[in-house]
Coordinates of C-alpha atoms and ligand atoms in Angstrom, one line a residue:
X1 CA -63.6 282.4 56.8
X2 CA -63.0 279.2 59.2
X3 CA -60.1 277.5 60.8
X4 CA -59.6 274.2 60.3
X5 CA -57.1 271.7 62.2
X6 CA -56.0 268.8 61.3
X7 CA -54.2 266.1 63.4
X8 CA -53.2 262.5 63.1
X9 CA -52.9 260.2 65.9
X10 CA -52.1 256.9 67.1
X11 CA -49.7 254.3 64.7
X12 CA -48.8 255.9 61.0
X13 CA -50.1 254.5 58.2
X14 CA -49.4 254.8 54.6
X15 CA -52.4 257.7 53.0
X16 CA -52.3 259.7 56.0
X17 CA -50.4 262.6 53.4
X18 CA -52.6 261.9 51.3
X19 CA -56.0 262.8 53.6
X20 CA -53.9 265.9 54.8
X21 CA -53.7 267.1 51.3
X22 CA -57.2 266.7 50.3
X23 CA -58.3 268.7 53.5
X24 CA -56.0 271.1 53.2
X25 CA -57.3 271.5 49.2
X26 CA -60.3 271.0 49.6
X27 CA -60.0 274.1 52.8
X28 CA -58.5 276.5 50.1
X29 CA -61.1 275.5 48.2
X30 CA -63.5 277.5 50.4
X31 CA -61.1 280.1 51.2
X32 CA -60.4 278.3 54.9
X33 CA -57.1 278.4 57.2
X34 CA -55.9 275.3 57.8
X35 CA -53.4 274.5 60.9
X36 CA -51.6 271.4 61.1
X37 CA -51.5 269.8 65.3
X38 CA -48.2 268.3 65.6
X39 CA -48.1 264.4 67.1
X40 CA -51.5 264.0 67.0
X41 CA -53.7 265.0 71.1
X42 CA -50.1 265.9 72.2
X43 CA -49.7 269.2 69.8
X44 CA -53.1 270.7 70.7
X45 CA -52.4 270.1 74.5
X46 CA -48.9 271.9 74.4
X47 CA -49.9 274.6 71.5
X48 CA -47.7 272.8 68.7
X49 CA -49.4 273.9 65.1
X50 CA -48.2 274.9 61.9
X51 CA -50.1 276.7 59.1
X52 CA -50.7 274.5 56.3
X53 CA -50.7 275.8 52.9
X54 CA -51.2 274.6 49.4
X55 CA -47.0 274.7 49.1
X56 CA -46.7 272.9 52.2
X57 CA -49.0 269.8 51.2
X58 CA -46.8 269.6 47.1
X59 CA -45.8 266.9 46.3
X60 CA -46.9 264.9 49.7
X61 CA -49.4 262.7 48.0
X62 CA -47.3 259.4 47.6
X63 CA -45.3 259.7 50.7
X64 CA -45.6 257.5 53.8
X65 CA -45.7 258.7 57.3
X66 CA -47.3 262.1 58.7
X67 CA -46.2 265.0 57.9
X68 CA -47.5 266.2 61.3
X69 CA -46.3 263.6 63.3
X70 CA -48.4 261.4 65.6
X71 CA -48.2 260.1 69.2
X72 CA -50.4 257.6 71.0
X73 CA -51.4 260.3 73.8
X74 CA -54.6 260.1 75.3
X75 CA -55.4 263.8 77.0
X76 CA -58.2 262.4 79.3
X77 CA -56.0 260.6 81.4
X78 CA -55.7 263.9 82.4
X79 CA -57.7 266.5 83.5
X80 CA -55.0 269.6 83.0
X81 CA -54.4 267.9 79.5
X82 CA -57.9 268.4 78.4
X83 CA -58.1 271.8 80.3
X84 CA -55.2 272.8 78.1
X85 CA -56.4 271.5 74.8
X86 CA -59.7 273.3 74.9
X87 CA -57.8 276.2 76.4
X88 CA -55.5 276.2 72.6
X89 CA -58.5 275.3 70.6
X90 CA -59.7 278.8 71.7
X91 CA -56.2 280.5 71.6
X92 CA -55.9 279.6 68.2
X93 CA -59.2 280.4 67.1
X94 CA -60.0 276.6 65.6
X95 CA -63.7 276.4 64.1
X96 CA -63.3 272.3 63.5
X97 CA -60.9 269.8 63.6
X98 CA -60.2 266.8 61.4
X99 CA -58.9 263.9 63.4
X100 CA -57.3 261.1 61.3
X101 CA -56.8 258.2 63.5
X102 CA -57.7 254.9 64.9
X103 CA -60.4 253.6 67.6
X104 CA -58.2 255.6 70.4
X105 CA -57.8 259.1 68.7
X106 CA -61.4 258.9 67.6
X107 CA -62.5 257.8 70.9
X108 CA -61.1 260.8 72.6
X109 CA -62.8 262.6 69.2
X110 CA -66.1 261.6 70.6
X111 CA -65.5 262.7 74.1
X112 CA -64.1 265.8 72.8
X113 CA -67.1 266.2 70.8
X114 CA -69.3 265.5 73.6
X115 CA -67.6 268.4 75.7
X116 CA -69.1 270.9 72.3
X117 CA -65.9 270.5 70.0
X118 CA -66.8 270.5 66.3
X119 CA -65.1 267.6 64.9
X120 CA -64.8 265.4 62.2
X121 CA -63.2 262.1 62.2
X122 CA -61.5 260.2 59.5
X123 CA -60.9 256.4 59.9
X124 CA -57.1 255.4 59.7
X125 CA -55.5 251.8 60.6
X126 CA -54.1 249.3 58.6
X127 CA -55.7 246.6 61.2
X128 CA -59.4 247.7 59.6
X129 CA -60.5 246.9 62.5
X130 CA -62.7 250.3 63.3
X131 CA -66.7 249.5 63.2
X132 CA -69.1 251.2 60.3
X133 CA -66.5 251.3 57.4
X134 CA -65.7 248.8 55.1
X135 CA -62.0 249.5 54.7
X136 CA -59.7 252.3 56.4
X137 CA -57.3 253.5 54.5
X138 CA -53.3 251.9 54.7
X139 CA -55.2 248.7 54.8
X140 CA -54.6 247.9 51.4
X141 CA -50.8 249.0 51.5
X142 CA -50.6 246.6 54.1
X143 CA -52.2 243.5 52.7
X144 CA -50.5 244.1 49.7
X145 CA -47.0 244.5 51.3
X146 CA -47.8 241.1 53.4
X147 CA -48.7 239.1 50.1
X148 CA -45.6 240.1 48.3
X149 CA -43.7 239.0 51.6
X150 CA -45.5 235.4 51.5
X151 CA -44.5 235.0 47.9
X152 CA -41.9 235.3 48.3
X153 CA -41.6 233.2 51.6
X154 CA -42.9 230.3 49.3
X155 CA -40.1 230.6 47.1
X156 CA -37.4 229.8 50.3
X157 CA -39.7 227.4 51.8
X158 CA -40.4 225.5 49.1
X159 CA -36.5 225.4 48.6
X160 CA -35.9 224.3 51.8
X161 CA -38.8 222.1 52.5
X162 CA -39.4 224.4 55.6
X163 CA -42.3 225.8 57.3
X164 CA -42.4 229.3 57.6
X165 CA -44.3 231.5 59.9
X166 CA -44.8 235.1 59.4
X167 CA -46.4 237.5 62.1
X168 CA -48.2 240.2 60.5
X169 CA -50.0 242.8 62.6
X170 CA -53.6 242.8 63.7
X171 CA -54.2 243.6 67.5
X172 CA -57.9 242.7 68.0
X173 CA -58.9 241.2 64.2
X174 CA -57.2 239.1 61.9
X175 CA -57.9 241.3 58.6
X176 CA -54.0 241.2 57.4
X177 CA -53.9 238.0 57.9
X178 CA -56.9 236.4 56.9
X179 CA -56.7 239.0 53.6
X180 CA -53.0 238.5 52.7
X181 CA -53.0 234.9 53.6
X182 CA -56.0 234.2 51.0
X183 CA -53.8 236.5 48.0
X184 CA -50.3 235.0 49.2
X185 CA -51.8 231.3 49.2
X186 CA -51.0 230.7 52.9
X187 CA -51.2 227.0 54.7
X188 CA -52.7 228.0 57.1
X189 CA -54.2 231.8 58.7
X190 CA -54.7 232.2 62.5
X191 CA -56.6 235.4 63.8
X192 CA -57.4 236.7 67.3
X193 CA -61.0 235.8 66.3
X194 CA -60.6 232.0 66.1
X195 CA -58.9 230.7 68.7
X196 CA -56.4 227.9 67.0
X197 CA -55.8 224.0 68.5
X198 CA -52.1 223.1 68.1
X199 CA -53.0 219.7 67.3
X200 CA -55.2 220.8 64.5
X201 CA -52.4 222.6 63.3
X202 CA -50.0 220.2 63.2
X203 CA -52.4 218.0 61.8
X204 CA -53.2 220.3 58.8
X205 CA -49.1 220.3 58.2
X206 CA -48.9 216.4 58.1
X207 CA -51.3 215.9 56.2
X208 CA -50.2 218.3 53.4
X209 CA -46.8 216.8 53.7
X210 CA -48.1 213.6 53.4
X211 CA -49.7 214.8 50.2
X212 CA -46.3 215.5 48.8
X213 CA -46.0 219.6 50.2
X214 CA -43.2 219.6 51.7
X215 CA -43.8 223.0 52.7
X216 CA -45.9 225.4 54.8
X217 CA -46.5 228.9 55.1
X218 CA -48.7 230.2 58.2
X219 CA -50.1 233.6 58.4
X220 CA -50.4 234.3 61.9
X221 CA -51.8 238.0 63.2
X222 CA -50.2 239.4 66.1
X223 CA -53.1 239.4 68.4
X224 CA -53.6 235.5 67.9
X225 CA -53.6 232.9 70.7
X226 CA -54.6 228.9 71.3
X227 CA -57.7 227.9 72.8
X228 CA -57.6 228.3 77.0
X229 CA -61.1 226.6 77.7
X230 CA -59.1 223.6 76.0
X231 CA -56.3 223.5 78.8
X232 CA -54.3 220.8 77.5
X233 CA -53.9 222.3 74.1
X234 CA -52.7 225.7 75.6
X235 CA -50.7 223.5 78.2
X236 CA -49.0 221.6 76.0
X237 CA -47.9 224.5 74.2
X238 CA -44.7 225.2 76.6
X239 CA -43.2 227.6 74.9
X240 CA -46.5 230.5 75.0
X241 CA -45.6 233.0 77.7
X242 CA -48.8 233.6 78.8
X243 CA -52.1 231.2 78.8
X244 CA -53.7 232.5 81.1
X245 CA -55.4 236.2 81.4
X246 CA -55.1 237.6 78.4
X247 CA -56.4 234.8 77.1
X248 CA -52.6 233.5 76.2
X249 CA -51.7 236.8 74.2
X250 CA -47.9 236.8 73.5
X251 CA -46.7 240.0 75.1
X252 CA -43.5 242.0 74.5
X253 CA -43.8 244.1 77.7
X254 CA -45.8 244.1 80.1
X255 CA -45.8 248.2 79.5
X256 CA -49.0 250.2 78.3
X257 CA -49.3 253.0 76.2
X258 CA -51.5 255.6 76.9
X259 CA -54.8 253.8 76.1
X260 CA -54.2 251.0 78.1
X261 CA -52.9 248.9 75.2
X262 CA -50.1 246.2 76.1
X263 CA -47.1 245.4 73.2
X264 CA -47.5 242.4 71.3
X265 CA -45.7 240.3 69.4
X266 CA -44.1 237.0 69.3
X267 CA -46.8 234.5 69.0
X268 CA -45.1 233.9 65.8
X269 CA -41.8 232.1 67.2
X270 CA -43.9 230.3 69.9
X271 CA -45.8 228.7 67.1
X272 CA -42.6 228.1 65.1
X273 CA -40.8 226.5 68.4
X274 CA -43.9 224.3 68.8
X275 CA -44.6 223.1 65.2
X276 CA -40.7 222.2 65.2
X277 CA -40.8 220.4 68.2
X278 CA -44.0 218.5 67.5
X279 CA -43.2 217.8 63.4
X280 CA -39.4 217.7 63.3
X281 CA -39.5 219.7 60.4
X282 CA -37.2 222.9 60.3
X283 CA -38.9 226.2 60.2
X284 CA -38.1 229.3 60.6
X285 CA -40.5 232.9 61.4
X286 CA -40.9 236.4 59.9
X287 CA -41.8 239.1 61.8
X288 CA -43.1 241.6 59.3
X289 CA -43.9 244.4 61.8
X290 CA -43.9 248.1 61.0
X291 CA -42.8 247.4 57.5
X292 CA -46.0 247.0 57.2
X293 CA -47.2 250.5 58.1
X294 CA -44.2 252.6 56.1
X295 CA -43.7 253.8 52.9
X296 CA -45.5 254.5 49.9
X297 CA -49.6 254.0 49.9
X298 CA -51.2 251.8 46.7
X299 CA -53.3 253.6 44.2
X300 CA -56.0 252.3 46.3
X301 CA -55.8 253.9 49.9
X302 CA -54.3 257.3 48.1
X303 CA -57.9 257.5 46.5
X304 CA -59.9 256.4 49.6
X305 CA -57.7 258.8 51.5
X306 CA -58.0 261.6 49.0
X307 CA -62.1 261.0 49.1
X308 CA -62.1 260.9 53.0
X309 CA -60.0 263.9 53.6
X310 CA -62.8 266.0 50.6
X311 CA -65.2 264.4 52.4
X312 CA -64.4 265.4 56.5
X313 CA -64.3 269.1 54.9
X314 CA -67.5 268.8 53.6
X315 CA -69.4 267.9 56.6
X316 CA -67.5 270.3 57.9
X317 CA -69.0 272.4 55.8
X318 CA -72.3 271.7 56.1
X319 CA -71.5 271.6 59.9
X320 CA -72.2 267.8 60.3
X321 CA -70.3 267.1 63.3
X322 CA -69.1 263.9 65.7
X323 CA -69.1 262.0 63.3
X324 CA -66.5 260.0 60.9
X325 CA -66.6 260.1 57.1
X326 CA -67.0 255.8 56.5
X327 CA -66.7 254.0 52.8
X328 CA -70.3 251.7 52.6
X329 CA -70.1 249.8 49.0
X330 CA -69.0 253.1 46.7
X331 CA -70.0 255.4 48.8
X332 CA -68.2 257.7 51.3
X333 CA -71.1 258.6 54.2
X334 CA -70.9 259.7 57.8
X335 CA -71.1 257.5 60.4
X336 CA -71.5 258.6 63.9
X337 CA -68.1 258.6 65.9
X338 CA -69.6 256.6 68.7
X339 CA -71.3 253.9 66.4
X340 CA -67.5 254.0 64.7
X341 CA -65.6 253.6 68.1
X342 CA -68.5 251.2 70.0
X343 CA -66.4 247.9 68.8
X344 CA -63.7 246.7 67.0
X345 CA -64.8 245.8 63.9
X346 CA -63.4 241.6 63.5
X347 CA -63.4 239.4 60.7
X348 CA -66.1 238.6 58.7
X349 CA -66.1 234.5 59.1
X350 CA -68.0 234.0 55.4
X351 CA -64.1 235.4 54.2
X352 CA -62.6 233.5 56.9
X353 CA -64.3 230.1 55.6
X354 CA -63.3 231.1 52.1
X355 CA -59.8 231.0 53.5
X356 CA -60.2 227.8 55.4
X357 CA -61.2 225.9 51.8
X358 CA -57.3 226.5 50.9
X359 CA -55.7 225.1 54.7
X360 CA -54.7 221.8 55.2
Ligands
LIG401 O1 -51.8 250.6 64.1 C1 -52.2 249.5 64.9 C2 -51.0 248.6 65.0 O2 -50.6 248.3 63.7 C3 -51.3 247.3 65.8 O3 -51.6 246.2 65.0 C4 -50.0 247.0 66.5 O4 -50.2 246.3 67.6 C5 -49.6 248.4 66.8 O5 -50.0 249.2 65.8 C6 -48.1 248.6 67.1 O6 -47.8 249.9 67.0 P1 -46.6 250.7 67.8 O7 -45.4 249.8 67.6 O8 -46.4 251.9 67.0 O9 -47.0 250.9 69.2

């Protein structure tokens, strides 16, 4: 008989239920306890579980959020914290955990692991940004959530012979973007990865005007910013808060959470102030935001979730710890947690060109 927990940490994202099910089923499966850690490090530093049971996980599958809760805590920037969290780990008697989370909660995975914790990661973001998987789960939600939104963005634009902007998430890669924009039929996609030139922008715009679309849409990821080492470009663009040190990131607040990361968002009305300025043609911006991270999750990520959730119990199992159950091709194989966390994993410029063949 083992005891398993189970925590998710770091931003929700639709399929997270649905990897908590699996584990929990796949648990009973084997005649194994399973303990839900409420918010994620935060629960196993102050002692906050719950016993999962086969009733507890009904009727979860198609339902956004956590059941457990997540927080963005990081229990390393304290040495109490992780004093504590080993100290509960013992107190509760738990033979393995399952961590569900991003590049931060599988970080702190890793260094737990390190320390002699048996854990298992499972990769969750809807940036699909984490290294040695070819998708996370939520990821799909997400794209497909952001193409329905620039549908129906071209509707209203094409009304109004407006550009229209719309800021999707995507810290350090452009997958949302670059995905959605190449489904939704976007103008133009700019990604953290590819530095954009305002003037090539604008110029894209004109020229599709002058070939009768009087129109645009621009998919534009959060974490996106103009060229610096072209100083006049970045310049010119007065309205950008910030050009230089982080490399002209719009930034909310100068605030960080617990992993050091700053809030973004906004880059999407500096581009729409500039393009205005520069065109004179009306346009206006959507900020998707965490609309994109709530509610229901496709068919898609409830399967990948549902095969990563079997799959962290079964390594469990065959006690096949630090690392992270990863979808290569078809298959769901173990990657090890600090080949996963070692980079963020940015997108793939063969799909990027695709998407370039449709700007302009
Ligand atoms: O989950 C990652 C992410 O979606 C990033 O793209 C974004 O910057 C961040 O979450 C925002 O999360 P929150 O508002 O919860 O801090």
């Amino acid at each position: 008989m083992k005891k398993i927990g189970v925590l998710t940490g770091g931003g929700d994202c639709p399929g997270l239920n649905a990897v908590i099910r699996a584990v929990v089923r796949k648990s009973i499966q084997y005649d194994w306890d399973i303990i839900g850690i409420k918010n994620g490090w935060k629960g196993l530093i102050n002692g906050e579980i719950e016993l999962l049971t086969d009733y507890s996980v009904s009727g979860i599958l198609p339902k956004g959020g956590t059941i457990i809760g997540t927080s963005r805590t990081n229990p390393f920037n304290n040495k109490e914290d992780v004093q504590r969290l080993v100290e509960n780990i013992k107190k509760f008697g738990i033979d393995a955990i399952v961590a569900i989370g991003g590049d931060d909660t599988l970080r702190v995975a890793n260094k737990l692991h390190k320390m002699g914790v048996s854990i298992v990661g499972v990769p969750k973001t809807i940036d699909n940004d984490l290294s040695g998987t070819d998708y996370t789960f939520g990821f799909d939600t997400a794209i497909s959530i952001v193409t329905e939104a620039i549908d129906r963005l071209h509707t209203t634009a094409e009304s109004h012979h407006r550009v229209i902007v719309v800021e999707v998430m995507g810290r350090h890669a452009g997958w949302i973007a670059t995905m959605a924009g190449i489904a939704g039929g976007a103008d133009e996609i700019l990604i953290p990865e590819v530095p954009f030139d305002i003037n090539e922008v604008c110029k894209h715009l004109k020229d599709r005007y002058e070939r009768g679309k009087k129109f645009s849409i621009i998919a534009v990821a959060e974490g996106a910013h103009p060229k610096v080492e072209n100083s006049s470009n970045a310049d010119n663009m007065e309205s950008s808060s910030q050009n230089v040190g982080e490399a002209a990131l719009v930034i909310q607040t100068k605030e960080k959470d617990a992993f050091g990361n700053v809030r973004l968002g906004g880059i999407g009305h500096t581009l729409a102030k500039e393009i205005e300025k520069r065109m004179g043609v009306e346009t206006r911006v959507t900020i998707l935001g965490h609309v994109q991270r709530g509610g229901t999750p496709t068919a898609h990520d409830r399967v990948l979730a549902t095969r990563f959730g079997v799959a962290a119990v079964e390594s469990i199992k065959d006690e096949n710890f630090g690392i992270m159950v990863a979808l290569q091709g078809d298959k769901i194989v173990p990657v090890p947690l600090e080949e996963a966390t070692s980079k963020s994993k940015t997108v793939d410029m063969e799909l990027y060109e695709i998407a370039k063949l449709f700007f302009g």
